Tab-separated table of C-alpha atoms and ligand atoms in Angstrom:
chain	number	residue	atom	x	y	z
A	34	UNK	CA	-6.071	-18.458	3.667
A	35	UNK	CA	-5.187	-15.184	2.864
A	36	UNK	CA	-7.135	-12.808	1.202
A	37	UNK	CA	-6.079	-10.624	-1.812
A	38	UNK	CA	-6.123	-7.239	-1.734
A	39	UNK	CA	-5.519	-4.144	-4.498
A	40	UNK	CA	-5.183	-0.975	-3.654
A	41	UNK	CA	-5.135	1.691	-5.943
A	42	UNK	CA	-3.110	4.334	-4.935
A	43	UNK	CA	-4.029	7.509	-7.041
A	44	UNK	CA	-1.138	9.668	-5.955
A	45	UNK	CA	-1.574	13.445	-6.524
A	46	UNK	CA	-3.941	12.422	-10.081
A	47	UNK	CA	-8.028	13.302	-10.065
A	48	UNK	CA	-10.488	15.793	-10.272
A	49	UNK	CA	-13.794	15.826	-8.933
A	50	UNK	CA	-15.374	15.020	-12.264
A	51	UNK	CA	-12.423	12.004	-13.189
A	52	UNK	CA	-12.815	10.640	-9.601
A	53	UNK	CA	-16.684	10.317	-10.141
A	54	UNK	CA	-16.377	8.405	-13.755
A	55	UNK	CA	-13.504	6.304	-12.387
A	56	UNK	CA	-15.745	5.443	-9.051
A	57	UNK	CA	-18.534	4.559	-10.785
A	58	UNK	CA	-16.553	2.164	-13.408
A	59	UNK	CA	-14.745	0.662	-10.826
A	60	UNK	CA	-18.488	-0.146	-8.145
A	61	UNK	CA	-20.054	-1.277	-11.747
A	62	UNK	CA	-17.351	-3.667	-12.868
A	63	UNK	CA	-15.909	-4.799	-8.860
A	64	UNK	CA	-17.338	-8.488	-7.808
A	65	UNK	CA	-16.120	-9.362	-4.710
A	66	UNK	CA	-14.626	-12.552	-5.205
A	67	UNK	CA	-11.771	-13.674	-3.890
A	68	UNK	CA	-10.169	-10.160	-4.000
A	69	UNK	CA	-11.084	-6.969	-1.885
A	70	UNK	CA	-10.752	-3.705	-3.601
A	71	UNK	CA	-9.337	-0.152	-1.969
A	72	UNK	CA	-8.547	3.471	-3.531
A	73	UNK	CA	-6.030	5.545	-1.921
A	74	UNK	CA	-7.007	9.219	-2.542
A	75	UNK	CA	-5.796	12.479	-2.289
A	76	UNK	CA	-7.130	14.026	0.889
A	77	UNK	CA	-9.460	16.283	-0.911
A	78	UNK	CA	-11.146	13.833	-2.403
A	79	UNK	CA	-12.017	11.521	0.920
A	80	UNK	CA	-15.367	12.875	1.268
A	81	UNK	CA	-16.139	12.395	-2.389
A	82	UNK	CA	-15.200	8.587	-2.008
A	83	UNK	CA	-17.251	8.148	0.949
A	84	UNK	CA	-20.259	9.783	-0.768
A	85	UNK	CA	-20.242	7.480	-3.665
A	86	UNK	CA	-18.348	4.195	-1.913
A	87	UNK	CA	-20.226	3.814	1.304
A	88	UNK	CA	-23.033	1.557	0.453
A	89	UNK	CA	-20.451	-0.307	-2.172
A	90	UNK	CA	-17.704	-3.550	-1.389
A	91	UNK	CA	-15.234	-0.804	-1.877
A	92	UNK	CA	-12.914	0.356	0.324
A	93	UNK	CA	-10.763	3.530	0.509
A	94	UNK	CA	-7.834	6.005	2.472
A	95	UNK	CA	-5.672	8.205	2.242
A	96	UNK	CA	-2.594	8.353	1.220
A	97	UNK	CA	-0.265	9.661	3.854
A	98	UNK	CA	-1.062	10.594	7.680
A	99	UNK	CA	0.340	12.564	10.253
A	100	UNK	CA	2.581	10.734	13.281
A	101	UNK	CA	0.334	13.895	15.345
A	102	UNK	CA	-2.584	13.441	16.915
A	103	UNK	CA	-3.644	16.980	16.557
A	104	UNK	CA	-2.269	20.284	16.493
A	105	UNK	CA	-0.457	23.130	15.148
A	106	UNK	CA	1.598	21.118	12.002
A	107	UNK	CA	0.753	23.134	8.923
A	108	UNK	CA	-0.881	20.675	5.778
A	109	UNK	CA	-0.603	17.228	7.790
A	110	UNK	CA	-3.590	15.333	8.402
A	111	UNK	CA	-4.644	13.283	11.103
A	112	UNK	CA	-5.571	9.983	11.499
A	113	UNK	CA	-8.848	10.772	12.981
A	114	UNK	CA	-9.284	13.277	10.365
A	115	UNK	CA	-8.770	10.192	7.602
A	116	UNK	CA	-11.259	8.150	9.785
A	117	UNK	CA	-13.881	10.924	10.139
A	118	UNK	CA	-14.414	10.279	6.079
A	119	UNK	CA	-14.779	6.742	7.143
A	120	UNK	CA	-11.418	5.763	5.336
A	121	UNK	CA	-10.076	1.869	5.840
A	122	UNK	CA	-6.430	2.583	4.871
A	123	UNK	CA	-3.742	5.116	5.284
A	124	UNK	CA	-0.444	4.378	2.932
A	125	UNK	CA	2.698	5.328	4.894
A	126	UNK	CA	6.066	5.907	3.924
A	127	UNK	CA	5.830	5.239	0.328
A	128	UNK	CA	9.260	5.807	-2.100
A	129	UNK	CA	7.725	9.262	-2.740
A	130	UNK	CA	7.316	10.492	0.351
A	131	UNK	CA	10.805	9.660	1.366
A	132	UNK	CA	12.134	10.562	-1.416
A	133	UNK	CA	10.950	13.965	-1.855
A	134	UNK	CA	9.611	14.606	1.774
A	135	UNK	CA	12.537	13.134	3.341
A	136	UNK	CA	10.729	10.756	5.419
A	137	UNK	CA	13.109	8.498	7.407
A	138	UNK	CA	12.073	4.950	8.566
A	139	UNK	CA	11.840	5.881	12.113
A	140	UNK	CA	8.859	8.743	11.111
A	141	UNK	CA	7.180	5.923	8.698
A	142	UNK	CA	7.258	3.686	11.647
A	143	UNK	CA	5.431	6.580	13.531
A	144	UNK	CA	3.107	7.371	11.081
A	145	UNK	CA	2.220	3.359	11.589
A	146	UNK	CA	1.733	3.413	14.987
A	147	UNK	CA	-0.727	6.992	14.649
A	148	UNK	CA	-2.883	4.752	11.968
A	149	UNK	CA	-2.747	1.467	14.235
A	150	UNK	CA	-3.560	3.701	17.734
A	151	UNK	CA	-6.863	5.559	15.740
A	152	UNK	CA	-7.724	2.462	13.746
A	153	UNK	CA	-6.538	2.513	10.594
A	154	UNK	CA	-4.811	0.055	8.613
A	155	UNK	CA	-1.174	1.421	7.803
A	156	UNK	CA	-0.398	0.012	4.204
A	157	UNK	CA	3.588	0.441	5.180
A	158	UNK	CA	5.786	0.339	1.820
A	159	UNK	CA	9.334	-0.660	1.604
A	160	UNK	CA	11.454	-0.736	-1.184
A	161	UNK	CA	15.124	-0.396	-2.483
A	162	UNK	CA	16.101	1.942	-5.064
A	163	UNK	CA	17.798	0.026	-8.601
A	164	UNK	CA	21.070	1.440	-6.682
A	165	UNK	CA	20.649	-0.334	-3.696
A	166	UNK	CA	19.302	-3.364	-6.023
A	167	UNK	CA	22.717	-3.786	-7.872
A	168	UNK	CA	24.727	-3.133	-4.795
A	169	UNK	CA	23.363	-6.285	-3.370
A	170	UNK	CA	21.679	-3.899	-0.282
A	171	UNK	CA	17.949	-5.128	-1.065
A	172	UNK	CA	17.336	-7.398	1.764
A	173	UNK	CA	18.900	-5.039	3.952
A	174	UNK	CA	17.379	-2.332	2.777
A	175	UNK	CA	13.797	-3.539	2.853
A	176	UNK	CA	14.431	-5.175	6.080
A	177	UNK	CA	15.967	-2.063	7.627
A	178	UNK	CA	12.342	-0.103	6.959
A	179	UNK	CA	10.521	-2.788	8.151
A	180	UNK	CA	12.321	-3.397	11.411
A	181	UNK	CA	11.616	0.052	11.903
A	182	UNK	CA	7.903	-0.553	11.993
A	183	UNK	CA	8.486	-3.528	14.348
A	184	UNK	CA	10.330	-1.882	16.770
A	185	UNK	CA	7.179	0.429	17.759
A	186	UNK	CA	4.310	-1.318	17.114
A	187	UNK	CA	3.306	-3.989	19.835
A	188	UNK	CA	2.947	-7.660	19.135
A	189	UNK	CA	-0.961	-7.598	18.474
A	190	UNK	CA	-0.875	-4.853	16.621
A	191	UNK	CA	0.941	-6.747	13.838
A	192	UNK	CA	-2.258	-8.302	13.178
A	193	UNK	CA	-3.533	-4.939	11.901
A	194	UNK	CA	-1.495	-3.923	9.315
A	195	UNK	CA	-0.771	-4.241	5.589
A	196	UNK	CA	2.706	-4.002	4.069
A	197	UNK	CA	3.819	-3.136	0.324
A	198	UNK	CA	7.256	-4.316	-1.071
A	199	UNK	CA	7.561	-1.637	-4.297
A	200	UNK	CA	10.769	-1.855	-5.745
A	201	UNK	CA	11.680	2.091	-6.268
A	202	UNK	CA	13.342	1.040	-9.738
A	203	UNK	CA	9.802	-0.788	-10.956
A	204	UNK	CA	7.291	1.939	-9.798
A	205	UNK	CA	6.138	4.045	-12.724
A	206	UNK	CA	9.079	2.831	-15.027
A	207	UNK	CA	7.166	-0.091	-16.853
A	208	UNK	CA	9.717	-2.388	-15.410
A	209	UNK	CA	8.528	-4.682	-12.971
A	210	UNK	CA	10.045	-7.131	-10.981
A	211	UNK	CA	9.568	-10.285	-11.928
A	212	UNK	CA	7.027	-13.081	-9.940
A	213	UNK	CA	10.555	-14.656	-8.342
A	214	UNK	CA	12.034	-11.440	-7.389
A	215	UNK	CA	8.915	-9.886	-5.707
A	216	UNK	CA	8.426	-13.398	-4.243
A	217	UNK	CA	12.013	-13.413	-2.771
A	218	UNK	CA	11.673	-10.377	-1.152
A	219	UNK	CA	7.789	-11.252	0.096
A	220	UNK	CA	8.823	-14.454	2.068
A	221	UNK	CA	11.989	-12.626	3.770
A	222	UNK	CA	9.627	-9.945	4.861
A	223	UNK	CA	6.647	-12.056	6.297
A	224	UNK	CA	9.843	-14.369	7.673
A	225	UNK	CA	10.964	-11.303	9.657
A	226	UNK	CA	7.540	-10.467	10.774
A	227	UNK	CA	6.997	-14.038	11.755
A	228	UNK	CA	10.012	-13.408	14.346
A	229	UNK	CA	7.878	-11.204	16.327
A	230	UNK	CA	3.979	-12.929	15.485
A	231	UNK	CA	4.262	-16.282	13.862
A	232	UNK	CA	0.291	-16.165	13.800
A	233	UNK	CA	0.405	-12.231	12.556
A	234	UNK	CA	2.857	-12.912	9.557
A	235	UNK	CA	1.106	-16.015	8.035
A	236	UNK	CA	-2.171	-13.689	8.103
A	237	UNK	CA	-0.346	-10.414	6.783
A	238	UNK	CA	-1.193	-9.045	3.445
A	239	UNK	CA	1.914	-8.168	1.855
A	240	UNK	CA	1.508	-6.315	-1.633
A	241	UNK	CA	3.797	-5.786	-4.461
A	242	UNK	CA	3.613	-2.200	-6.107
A	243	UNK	CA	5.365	-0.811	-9.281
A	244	UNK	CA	4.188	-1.189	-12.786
A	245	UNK	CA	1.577	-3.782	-11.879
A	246	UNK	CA	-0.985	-4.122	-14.762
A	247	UNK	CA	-3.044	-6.340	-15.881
A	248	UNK	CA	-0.905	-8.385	-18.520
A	249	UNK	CA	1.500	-9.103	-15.513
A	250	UNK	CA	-0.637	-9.229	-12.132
A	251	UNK	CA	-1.878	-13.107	-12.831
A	252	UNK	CA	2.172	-14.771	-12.275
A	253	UNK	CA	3.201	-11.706	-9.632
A	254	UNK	CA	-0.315	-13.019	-7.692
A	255	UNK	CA	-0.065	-16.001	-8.167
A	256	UNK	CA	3.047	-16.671	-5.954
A	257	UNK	CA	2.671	-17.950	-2.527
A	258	UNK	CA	3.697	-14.545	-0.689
A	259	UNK	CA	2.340	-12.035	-2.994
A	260	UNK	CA	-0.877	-11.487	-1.741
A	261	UNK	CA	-2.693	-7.964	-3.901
A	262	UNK	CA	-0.962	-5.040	-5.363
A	263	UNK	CA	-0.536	-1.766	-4.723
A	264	UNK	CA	-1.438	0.316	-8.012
A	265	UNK	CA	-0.191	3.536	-9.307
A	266	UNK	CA	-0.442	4.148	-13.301
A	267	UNK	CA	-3.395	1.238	-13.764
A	268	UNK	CA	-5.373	2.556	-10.757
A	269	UNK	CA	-6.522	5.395	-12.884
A	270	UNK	CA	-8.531	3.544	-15.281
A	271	UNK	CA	-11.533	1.816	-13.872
A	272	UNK	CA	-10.756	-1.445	-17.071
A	273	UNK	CA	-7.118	-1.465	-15.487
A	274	UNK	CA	-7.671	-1.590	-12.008
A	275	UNK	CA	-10.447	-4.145	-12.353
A	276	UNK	CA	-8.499	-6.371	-14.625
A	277	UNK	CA	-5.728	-6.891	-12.054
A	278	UNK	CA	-8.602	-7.319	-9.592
A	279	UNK	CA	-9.853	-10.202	-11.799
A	280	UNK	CA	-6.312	-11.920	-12.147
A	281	UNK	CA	-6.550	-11.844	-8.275
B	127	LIG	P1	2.955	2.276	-10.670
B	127	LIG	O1	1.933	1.188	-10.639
B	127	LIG	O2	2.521	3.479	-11.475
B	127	LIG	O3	4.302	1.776	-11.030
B	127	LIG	O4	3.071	2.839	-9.172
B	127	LIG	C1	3.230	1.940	-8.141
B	127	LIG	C2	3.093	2.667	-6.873
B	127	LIG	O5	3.908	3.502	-6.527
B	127	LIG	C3	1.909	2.376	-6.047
B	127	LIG	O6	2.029	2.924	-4.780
């Protein structure tokens, strides 16, 4: 059985002051049920989260990481770096960054492999675009960015990573896909997975992601291949996050 997962991913939102209020409402509200909890912060903000999430069920990460190991690339971070704050999870190759950073899907899939080599878990996030959607290029699209993935990581290292399915159209919009389109999309991705690791895809956490809240999280989580959300907008209130949390 698979457990649920939300991740909140913060994006470029917070201040030190927000952060702490929006920490301490999500530790005092979070019971570790049946769902596990993550934030995804801005890299300034990793040592604040492991100051006041260490000794808490709460996970966290960053949001992006280098493909490098080390070296002499100007405003990446490392992997290790991400670590070194004792971060779980590093998102990679979210809509945004490929959208405005231009990151293609063989970079995501490097980015992957950088998180999976230092011990991260790579939350990798694919998604078509509403143009792609009504072009009837979805599957192909989403399967496209995942085979990308595939192709470098080895066989066991399947086991160690979480995938998002956000549908560029549905994240920060308000419109959100509903529980049989997300669901549609979920079982061709864990099918494709299962063509490498049979054993890794029917463990693998795949999230949805755009305009998740918590009027609509019960039906998205409660179909058989939606297993947590990834949260933008409803991440930023601690009553929000947890609420989706609870439908979990
Ligand atoms: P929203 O929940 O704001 O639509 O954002 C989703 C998202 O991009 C999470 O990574």
């Amino acid at each position: 059985m698979r457990r649920k997962l939300v991740i909140g991913n913060w994006k470029m939102n917070g201040s030190r002051a927000a952060n702490s209020v929006l920490l301490s409402g999500i530790v005092a509200g979070f019971k570790s049920g049946k769902a596990d909890a993550a934030v995804c912060v801005p890299a300034p903000y990793l040592a604040q989260c492991e100051a006041e999430l260490a000794e808490t069920p709460v996970a966290w990460g960053g949001q992006d990481v280098s493909a490098y190991a080390a070296g002499a690339y100007t405003g990446e971070v490392a992997a290790s770096m991400l670590l070194d704050f004792g971060s779980k999870f590093a998102i990679v190759g979210h809509s945004e960054r490929r959208a405005y950073h231009g990151e293609n899907n063989e970079l995501v899939a490097q980015k992957a492999l950088a998180a999976v080599n230092a011990g991260l878990v790579p939350v990798v996030c694919v998604g078509e675009t509403l143009q792609q959607r009504e072009a009837g290029k979805t599957a192909v699209t989403v399967c496209l960015q995942l085979q990308a993935v595939l192709d470098v990581l080895d066989t066991a290292a399947l086991e160690k990573i979480v995938l998002a399915y956000e549908p560029v159209w549905a994240i920060g919009t308000g419109k959100t896909a509903t529980p049989a389109m997300a669901q549609e999309v979920h079982a061709l991705l864990r099918k494709q997975v299962a063509e490498r690791n049979a054993a890794a895809a029917a463990g693998m956490q795949i999230l949805y992601g755009g305009s998740m809240k918590p009027e609509n999280a019960k039906d998205l989580l409660a179909q058989p291949d939606i297993d947590g959300g990834l949260i933008g907008g409803a991440a930023l209130k601690a009553e929000d996050f947890l609420g989706i949390i609870e439908a979990a």
